[in-house]
Amino acid sequence: MAHLFQVGAGSGGMTVLDIVCRDPRLTHVTLVEPDIYKAHNVIRHPFPMSAVDSFKVDFAKNWLEERRADLHVKTLRCNLMDSAFGEPIEEAVRSCDLGICAADNEPAKFFFDALMRRHKKPWTLGEVLSGGIGGFVHWFVSDGPCYGCVASHLRRTVKVDDGKPPDYSAPGGPAPETTIPASRASIETIAALHAQITLQLLTHGKDYAPGFSSLLFTLEKVPGIFDEAYRAHRFRVARAADCLICRENVNPHDLDRALDDALARLQ
Ligand SMILES: [Zn+2]
């Protein structure tokens, strides 16, 4: 019996959720996702055109129950950081066995990290790189490095795909945040790795020791970024002694400032 707490049912998140929930050890799921499924999602998402205009959580619940009649699926149709839902979110995390973060923005990843560490729960995070040239899978336990430790260590040189279509509305203008959408094939490959690592973490718990804390898997050769396609890079990121987010006895004022600083660096 295991209870999964997941945030995000986008193209990658729904794929991870679908795979992980085929494991009979999973008996309860709480899914947090505020969005409505749109026509432009169909090309990259497992849901069909007939799901357009449904809330993603509602369709996800049906999707899972059609495959696992015994699975208990609870949905929270809200943003993870919506304080109006703080209580049911805390309650779900308190009773979960592990978490999956498939959020598409950095503030939500930091927020998820803080939630899971507060309740000492293990969790995983998958990130597809812009253009689908590869992706990361990270796993976390409460006494290991936090998301802030990992993100600052990796100092990414390539932008993570945030799932939004590129903005071509300002031709000639500055567009530093423009990303190229990943293909369904790239999303599915990284989501499958994410699901695999999540299930291994469920199996081994505190004893999980795959030899890395973050796995980068390349899918394309990109001059100046990746020398080879289909290569795994295993990063063993240590907890940073001076990390203001996860060090012991951090005072709440310092934690707020550390989160603000971490988010400011990402702007
Ligand atoms: Zn940290």
mmCIF file of C-alpha atoms and ligand atoms in Angstrom:
data_model
loop_
_atom_site.group_PDB
_atom_site.id
_atom_site.type_symbol
_atom_site.label_atom_id
_atom_site.label_comp_id
_atom_site.label_asym_id
_atom_site.label_seq_id
_atom_site.Cartn_x
_atom_site.Cartn_y
_atom_site.Cartn_z
ATOM 1 C CA MET A 1 0.000 0.000 0.000
ATOM 2 C CA ALA A 2 1.471 3.313 -1.018
ATOM 3 C CA HIS A 3 0.107 6.827 -1.403
ATOM 4 C CA LEU A 4 1.558 9.031 -4.139
ATOM 5 C CA PHE A 5 1.336 12.826 -3.998
ATOM 6 C CA GLN A 6 1.811 14.349 -7.440
ATOM 7 C CA VAL A 7 1.772 17.905 -8.721
ATOM 8 C CA GLY A 8 1.261 18.422 -12.449
ATOM 9 C CA ALA A 9 -0.641 16.477 -15.108
ATOM 10 C CA GLY A 10 0.910 18.059 -18.185
ATOM 11 C CA SER A 11 2.403 16.055 -21.048
ATOM 12 C CA GLY A 12 5.294 14.706 -18.948
ATOM 13 C CA GLY A 13 3.469 14.536 -15.625
ATOM 14 C CA MET A 14 0.525 12.554 -16.979
ATOM 15 C CA THR A 15 2.907 10.088 -18.635
ATOM 16 C CA VAL A 16 4.855 9.518 -15.409
ATOM 17 C CA LEU A 17 1.621 9.176 -13.445
ATOM 18 C CA ASP A 18 0.204 6.643 -15.911
ATOM 19 C CA ILE A 19 3.329 4.455 -15.755
ATOM 20 C CA VAL A 20 3.835 4.657 -11.986
ATOM 21 C CA CYS A 21 0.178 3.854 -11.282
ATOM 22 C CA ARG A 22 0.444 0.549 -13.187
ATOM 23 C CA ASP A 23 2.439 -0.658 -10.166
ATOM 24 C CA PRO A 24 0.027 -2.494 -7.835
ATOM 25 C CA ARG A 25 1.866 -1.195 -4.759
ATOM 26 C CA LEU A 26 0.315 2.194 -5.486
ATOM 27 C CA THR A 27 -3.116 2.223 -3.849
ATOM 28 C CA HIS A 28 -3.776 5.958 -3.318
ATOM 29 C CA VAL A 29 -2.995 9.014 -5.416
ATOM 30 C CA THR A 30 -3.505 12.701 -4.702
ATOM 31 C CA LEU A 31 -3.112 14.824 -7.819
ATOM 32 C CA VAL A 32 -2.793 18.624 -7.798
ATOM 33 C CA GLU A 33 -3.324 20.471 -11.097
ATOM 34 C CA PRO A 34 -5.339 23.618 -11.848
ATOM 35 C CA ASP A 35 -5.377 23.671 -15.651
ATOM 36 C CA ILE A 36 -7.971 22.983 -18.305
ATOM 37 C CA TYR A 37 -6.882 20.738 -21.184
ATOM 38 C CA LYS A 38 -6.489 22.761 -24.389
ATOM 39 C CA ALA A 39 -6.485 21.840 -28.079
ATOM 40 C CA HIS A 40 -2.806 22.811 -28.407
ATOM 41 C CA ASN A 41 -1.909 20.249 -25.680
ATOM 42 C CA VAL A 42 -3.119 17.279 -27.752
ATOM 43 C CA ILE A 43 -0.014 16.965 -29.937
ATOM 44 C CA ARG A 44 2.224 16.261 -26.917
ATOM 45 C CA HIS A 45 -0.138 14.833 -24.293
ATOM 46 C CA PRO A 46 -1.585 11.309 -23.836
ATOM 47 C CA PHE A 47 -5.162 12.669 -23.512
ATOM 48 C CA PRO A 48 -7.328 12.657 -26.678
ATOM 49 C CA MET A 49 -9.049 15.564 -28.425
ATOM 50 C CA SER A 50 -12.286 14.582 -26.672
ATOM 51 C CA ALA A 51 -10.728 15.694 -23.362
ATOM 52 C CA VAL A 52 -10.320 19.307 -24.562
ATOM 53 C CA ASP A 53 -12.075 21.773 -22.225
ATOM 54 C CA SER A 54 -12.044 19.264 -19.319
ATOM 55 C CA PHE A 55 -10.067 19.956 -16.195
ATOM 56 C CA LYS A 56 -6.894 17.871 -16.438
ATOM 57 C CA VAL A 57 -7.432 16.471 -12.921
ATOM 58 C CA ASP A 58 -10.896 15.187 -13.815
ATOM 59 C CA PHE A 59 -9.728 13.452 -16.975
ATOM 60 C CA ALA A 60 -6.656 12.101 -15.183
ATOM 61 C CA LYS A 61 -8.835 10.561 -12.477
ATOM 62 C CA ASN A 62 -10.999 8.809 -15.105
ATOM 63 C CA TRP A 63 -7.904 7.744 -17.025
ATOM 64 C CA LEU A 64 -6.393 6.072 -13.954
ATOM 65 C CA GLU A 65 -9.638 4.496 -12.753
ATOM 66 C CA GLU A 66 -10.278 2.947 -16.177
ATOM 67 C CA ARG A 67 -6.940 1.162 -15.797
ATOM 68 C CA ARG A 68 -6.929 0.521 -12.048
ATOM 69 C CA ALA A 69 -10.449 0.124 -10.630
ATOM 70 C CA ASP A 70 -8.896 -0.465 -7.196
ATOM 71 C CA LEU A 71 -6.901 2.790 -7.160
ATOM 72 C CA HIS A 72 -8.166 5.595 -4.899
ATOM 73 C CA VAL A 73 -7.649 8.882 -6.729
ATOM 74 C CA LYS A 74 -8.152 12.204 -4.980
ATOM 75 C CA THR A 75 -7.848 15.409 -6.954
ATOM 76 C CA LEU A 76 -7.144 18.987 -5.920
ATOM 77 C CA ARG A 77 -8.041 21.420 -8.683
ATOM 78 C CA CYS A 78 -5.711 24.190 -7.595
ATOM 79 C CA ASN A 79 -2.288 25.706 -7.881
ATOM 80 C CA LEU A 80 0.177 24.073 -5.443
ATOM 81 C CA MET A 81 1.007 27.486 -3.975
ATOM 82 C CA ASP A 82 -2.626 28.588 -3.484
ATOM 83 C CA SER A 83 -2.881 29.279 0.250
ATOM 84 C CA ALA A 84 -6.644 28.602 0.149
ATOM 85 C CA PHE A 85 -5.749 24.938 -0.414
ATOM 86 C CA GLY A 86 -2.890 24.876 2.095
ATOM 87 C CA GLU A 87 -4.669 22.567 4.525
ATOM 88 C CA PRO A 88 -5.717 19.758 2.134
ATOM 89 C CA ILE A 89 -2.284 19.914 0.493
ATOM 90 C CA GLU A 90 -0.484 19.607 3.853
ATOM 91 C CA GLU A 91 -2.794 16.743 4.831
ATOM 92 C CA ALA A 92 -2.101 14.883 1.562
ATOM 93 C CA VAL A 93 1.668 15.279 1.944
ATOM 94 C CA ARG A 94 1.530 14.221 5.585
ATOM 95 C CA SER A 95 -0.149 10.936 4.622
ATOM 96 C CA CYS A 96 1.775 10.226 1.399
ATOM 97 C CA ASP A 97 4.682 7.802 0.980
ATOM 98 C CA LEU A 98 6.376 9.601 -1.884
ATOM 99 C CA GLY A 99 5.983 12.566 -4.204
ATOM 100 C CA ILE A 100 6.334 13.314 -7.890
ATOM 101 C CA CYS A 101 6.938 16.891 -8.975
ATOM 102 C CA ALA A 102 5.919 17.546 -12.554
ATOM 103 C CA ALA A 103 5.455 21.281 -12.077
ATOM 104 C CA ASP A 104 6.375 23.521 -14.989
ATOM 105 C CA ASN A 105 7.831 26.469 -13.093
ATOM 106 C CA GLU A 106 10.676 27.110 -10.662
ATOM 107 C CA PRO A 107 8.673 28.675 -7.780
ATOM 108 C CA ALA A 108 6.473 25.548 -7.658
ATOM 109 C CA LYS A 109 9.545 23.260 -7.606
ATOM 110 C CA PHE A 110 11.020 25.153 -4.635
ATOM 111 C CA PHE A 111 7.634 25.122 -2.917
ATOM 112 C CA PHE A 112 7.258 21.362 -3.523
ATOM 113 C CA ASP A 113 10.762 20.777 -2.145
ATOM 114 C CA ALA A 114 9.958 22.697 1.048
ATOM 115 C CA LEU A 115 6.692 20.774 1.514
ATOM 116 C CA MET A 116 8.327 17.373 1.112
ATOM 117 C CA ARG A 117 11.240 18.201 3.392
ATOM 118 C CA ARG A 118 8.893 19.541 6.059
ATOM 119 C CA HIS A 119 7.135 16.162 6.128
ATOM 120 C CA LYS A 120 10.350 14.145 5.496
ATOM 121 C CA LYS A 121 9.015 12.456 2.342
ATOM 122 C CA PRO A 122 11.073 11.194 -0.607
ATOM 123 C CA TRP A 123 10.285 12.621 -4.039
ATOM 124 C CA THR A 124 11.383 12.833 -7.644
ATOM 125 C CA LEU A 125 11.480 15.520 -10.294
ATOM 126 C CA GLY A 126 11.727 15.180 -14.076
ATOM 127 C CA GLU A 127 12.719 18.007 -16.428
ATOM 128 C CA VAL A 128 12.768 17.892 -20.230
ATOM 129 C CA LEU A 129 15.273 20.290 -21.761
ATOM 130 C CA SER A 130 14.208 22.898 -24.276
ATOM 131 C CA GLY A 131 13.866 21.370 -27.720
ATOM 132 C CA GLY A 132 13.716 17.871 -26.207
ATOM 133 C CA ILE A 133 17.496 17.425 -26.576
ATOM 134 C CA GLY A 134 17.583 15.501 -23.276
ATOM 135 C CA GLY A 135 16.323 15.686 -19.744
ATOM 136 C CA PHE A 136 17.033 15.413 -16.055
ATOM 137 C CA VAL A 137 15.619 13.148 -13.379
ATOM 138 C CA HIS A 138 16.426 14.093 -9.782
ATOM 139 C CA TRP A 139 15.519 12.224 -6.616
ATOM 140 C CA PHE A 140 15.403 13.626 -3.103
ATOM 141 C CA VAL A 141 15.210 12.362 0.464
ATOM 142 C CA SER A 142 14.762 14.547 3.517
ATOM 143 C CA ASP A 143 18.372 14.415 4.722
ATOM 144 C CA GLY A 144 19.912 14.753 1.241
ATOM 145 C CA PRO A 145 20.499 17.813 -0.930
ATOM 146 C CA CYS A 146 17.454 20.020 -1.518
ATOM 147 C CA TYR A 147 16.266 21.283 -4.891
ATOM 148 C CA GLY A 148 18.142 24.539 -4.237
ATOM 149 C CA CYS A 149 21.427 22.615 -3.663
ATOM 150 C CA VAL A 150 20.911 20.658 -6.902
ATOM 151 C CA ALA A 151 19.788 23.568 -9.078
ATOM 152 C CA SER A 152 22.677 25.788 -8.010
ATOM 153 C CA HIS A 153 25.196 22.943 -8.389
ATOM 154 C CA LEU A 154 24.190 22.029 -11.906
ATOM 155 C CA ARG A 155 24.211 25.650 -13.137
ATOM 156 C CA ARG A 156 22.382 24.599 -16.214
ATOM 157 C CA THR A 157 23.596 25.877 -19.528
ATOM 158 C CA VAL A 158 20.470 24.765 -21.368
ATOM 159 C CA LYS A 159 16.976 25.900 -20.571
ATOM 160 C CA VAL A 160 14.443 23.433 -19.193
ATOM 161 C CA ASP A 161 11.301 23.210 -21.291
ATOM 162 C CA ASP A 162 8.491 24.835 -19.341
ATOM 163 C CA GLY A 163 5.790 23.407 -21.589
ATOM 164 C CA LYS A 164 4.791 26.750 -22.990
ATOM 165 C CA PRO A 165 4.866 27.309 -26.762
ATOM 166 C CA PRO A 166 7.543 29.794 -27.881
ATOM 167 C CA ASP A 167 6.465 33.408 -28.056
ATOM 168 C CA TYR A 168 6.944 34.671 -31.572
ATOM 169 C CA SER A 169 4.733 37.696 -30.968
ATOM 170 C CA ALA A 170 7.611 40.150 -30.726
ATOM 171 C CA PRO A 171 9.763 39.618 -33.836
ATOM 172 C CA GLY A 172 13.064 41.422 -33.512
ATOM 173 C CA GLY A 173 12.512 42.080 -29.826
ATOM 174 C CA PRO A 174 14.463 40.467 -27.019
ATOM 175 C CA ALA A 175 13.311 36.882 -26.473
ATOM 176 C CA PRO A 176 15.748 35.323 -23.992
ATOM 177 C CA GLU A 177 13.055 33.057 -22.542
ATOM 178 C CA THR A 178 11.957 31.596 -25.859
ATOM 179 C CA THR A 179 11.987 27.813 -25.781
ATOM 180 C CA ILE A 180 11.481 25.195 -28.439
ATOM 181 C CA PRO A 181 8.785 22.666 -27.490
ATOM 182 C CA ALA A 182 9.984 19.112 -26.963
ATOM 183 C CA SER A 183 8.559 16.284 -29.045
ATOM 184 C CA ARG A 184 6.261 13.626 -27.655
ATOM 185 C CA ALA A 185 9.122 11.126 -28.112
ATOM 186 C CA SER A 186 11.500 13.174 -25.925
ATOM 187 C CA ILE A 187 8.836 13.773 -23.272
ATOM 188 C CA GLU A 188 7.961 10.083 -23.132
ATOM 189 C CA THR A 189 11.596 8.951 -22.887
ATOM 190 C CA ILE A 190 12.383 11.238 -19.950
ATOM 191 C CA ALA A 191 9.011 10.509 -18.302
ATOM 192 C CA ALA A 192 9.724 6.763 -18.478
ATOM 193 C CA LEU A 193 13.125 7.282 -16.815
ATOM 194 C CA HIS A 194 11.421 9.456 -14.211
ATOM 195 C CA ALA A 195 8.840 6.714 -13.539
ATOM 196 C CA GLN A 196 11.539 4.043 -13.312
ATOM 197 C CA ILE A 197 13.568 6.012 -10.753
ATOM 198 C CA THR A 198 10.401 6.841 -8.769
ATOM 199 C CA LEU A 199 9.477 3.146 -8.506
ATOM 200 C CA GLN A 200 13.038 2.253 -7.479
ATOM 201 C CA LEU A 201 12.865 4.917 -4.769
ATOM 202 C CA LEU A 202 9.572 3.374 -3.612
ATOM 203 C CA THR A 203 11.219 -0.060 -3.480
ATOM 204 C CA HIS A 204 14.397 0.920 -1.669
ATOM 205 C CA GLY A 205 13.315 3.964 0.358
ATOM 206 C CA LYS A 206 16.116 5.354 2.524
ATOM 207 C CA ASP A 207 18.511 2.706 1.178
ATOM 208 C CA TYR A 208 18.160 3.836 -2.445
ATOM 209 C CA ALA A 209 21.704 4.314 -3.751
ATOM 210 C CA PRO A 210 21.832 4.348 -7.565
ATOM 211 C CA GLY A 211 25.151 6.218 -7.576
ATOM 212 C CA PHE A 212 23.691 9.587 -8.548
ATOM 213 C CA SER A 213 21.322 12.214 -7.212
ATOM 214 C CA SER A 214 20.601 13.694 -10.663
ATOM 215 C CA LEU A 215 20.623 11.832 -13.951
ATOM 216 C CA LEU A 216 21.023 13.728 -17.219
ATOM 217 C CA PHE A 217 20.161 11.705 -20.305
ATOM 218 C CA THR A 218 20.987 13.207 -23.694
ATOM 219 C CA LEU A 219 18.748 12.529 -26.687
ATOM 220 C CA GLU A 220 20.544 14.580 -29.325
ATOM 221 C CA LYS A 221 24.052 15.620 -30.182
ATOM 222 C CA VAL A 222 24.128 19.406 -29.927
ATOM 223 C CA PRO A 223 27.455 21.154 -30.684
ATOM 224 C CA GLY A 224 28.643 23.093 -27.655
ATOM 225 C CA ILE A 225 26.106 21.416 -25.349
ATOM 226 C CA PHE A 226 26.098 17.621 -25.749
ATOM 227 C CA ASP A 227 28.928 15.722 -27.461
ATOM 228 C CA GLU A 228 26.825 12.585 -27.916
ATOM 229 C CA ALA A 229 23.217 11.474 -28.103
ATOM 230 C CA TYR A 230 21.885 8.765 -25.724
ATOM 231 C CA ARG A 231 24.485 9.316 -23.066
ATOM 232 C CA ALA A 232 23.774 9.222 -19.344
ATOM 233 C CA HIS A 233 25.579 11.706 -17.107
ATOM 234 C CA ARG A 234 25.330 10.830 -13.447
ATOM 235 C CA PHE A 235 25.672 13.750 -11.014
ATOM 236 C CA ARG A 236 26.274 13.073 -7.353
ATOM 237 C CA VAL A 237 25.270 16.399 -5.865
ATOM 238 C CA ALA A 238 26.118 16.771 -2.182
ATOM 239 C CA ARG A 239 24.147 18.801 0.265
ATOM 240 C CA ALA A 240 25.713 22.267 0.286
ATOM 241 C CA ALA A 241 26.865 23.138 3.813
ATOM 242 C CA ASP A 242 26.057 26.795 3.231
ATOM 243 C CA CYS A 243 22.658 26.210 1.581
ATOM 244 C CA LEU A 244 20.273 28.652 3.223
ATOM 245 C CA ILE A 245 17.278 26.532 2.225
ATOM 246 C CA CYS A 246 18.089 23.119 3.717
ATOM 247 C CA ARG A 247 20.711 23.681 6.430
ATOM 248 C CA GLU A 248 19.776 22.721 9.979
ATOM 249 C CA ASN A 249 18.059 25.210 12.283
ATOM 250 C CA VAL A 250 17.355 27.686 9.537
ATOM 251 C CA ASN A 251 15.224 30.520 10.810
ATOM 252 C CA PRO A 252 12.056 31.267 8.818
ATOM 253 C CA HIS A 253 13.208 34.774 7.928
ATOM 254 C CA ASP A 254 16.446 33.436 6.381
ATOM 255 C CA LEU A 255 14.487 30.765 4.533
ATOM 256 C CA ASP A 256 12.174 33.326 2.923
ATOM 257 C CA ARG A 257 15.182 35.414 1.887
ATOM 258 C CA ALA A 258 17.022 32.364 0.530
ATOM 259 C CA LEU A 259 14.010 31.380 -1.588
ATOM 260 C CA ASP A 260 13.660 34.943 -2.874
ATOM 261 C CA ASP A 261 17.387 34.988 -3.773
ATOM 262 C CA ALA A 262 17.180 31.590 -5.496
ATOM 263 C CA LEU A 263 14.192 32.707 -7.564
ATOM 264 C CA ALA A 264 15.810 36.075 -8.382
ATOM 265 C CA ARG A 265 18.828 34.246 -9.846
ATOM 266 C CA LEU A 266 16.471 32.442 -12.203
ATOM 267 C CA GLN A 267 14.874 35.617 -13.589
HETATM 268 ZN ZN ZN B 1 19.924 22.870 0.005
#
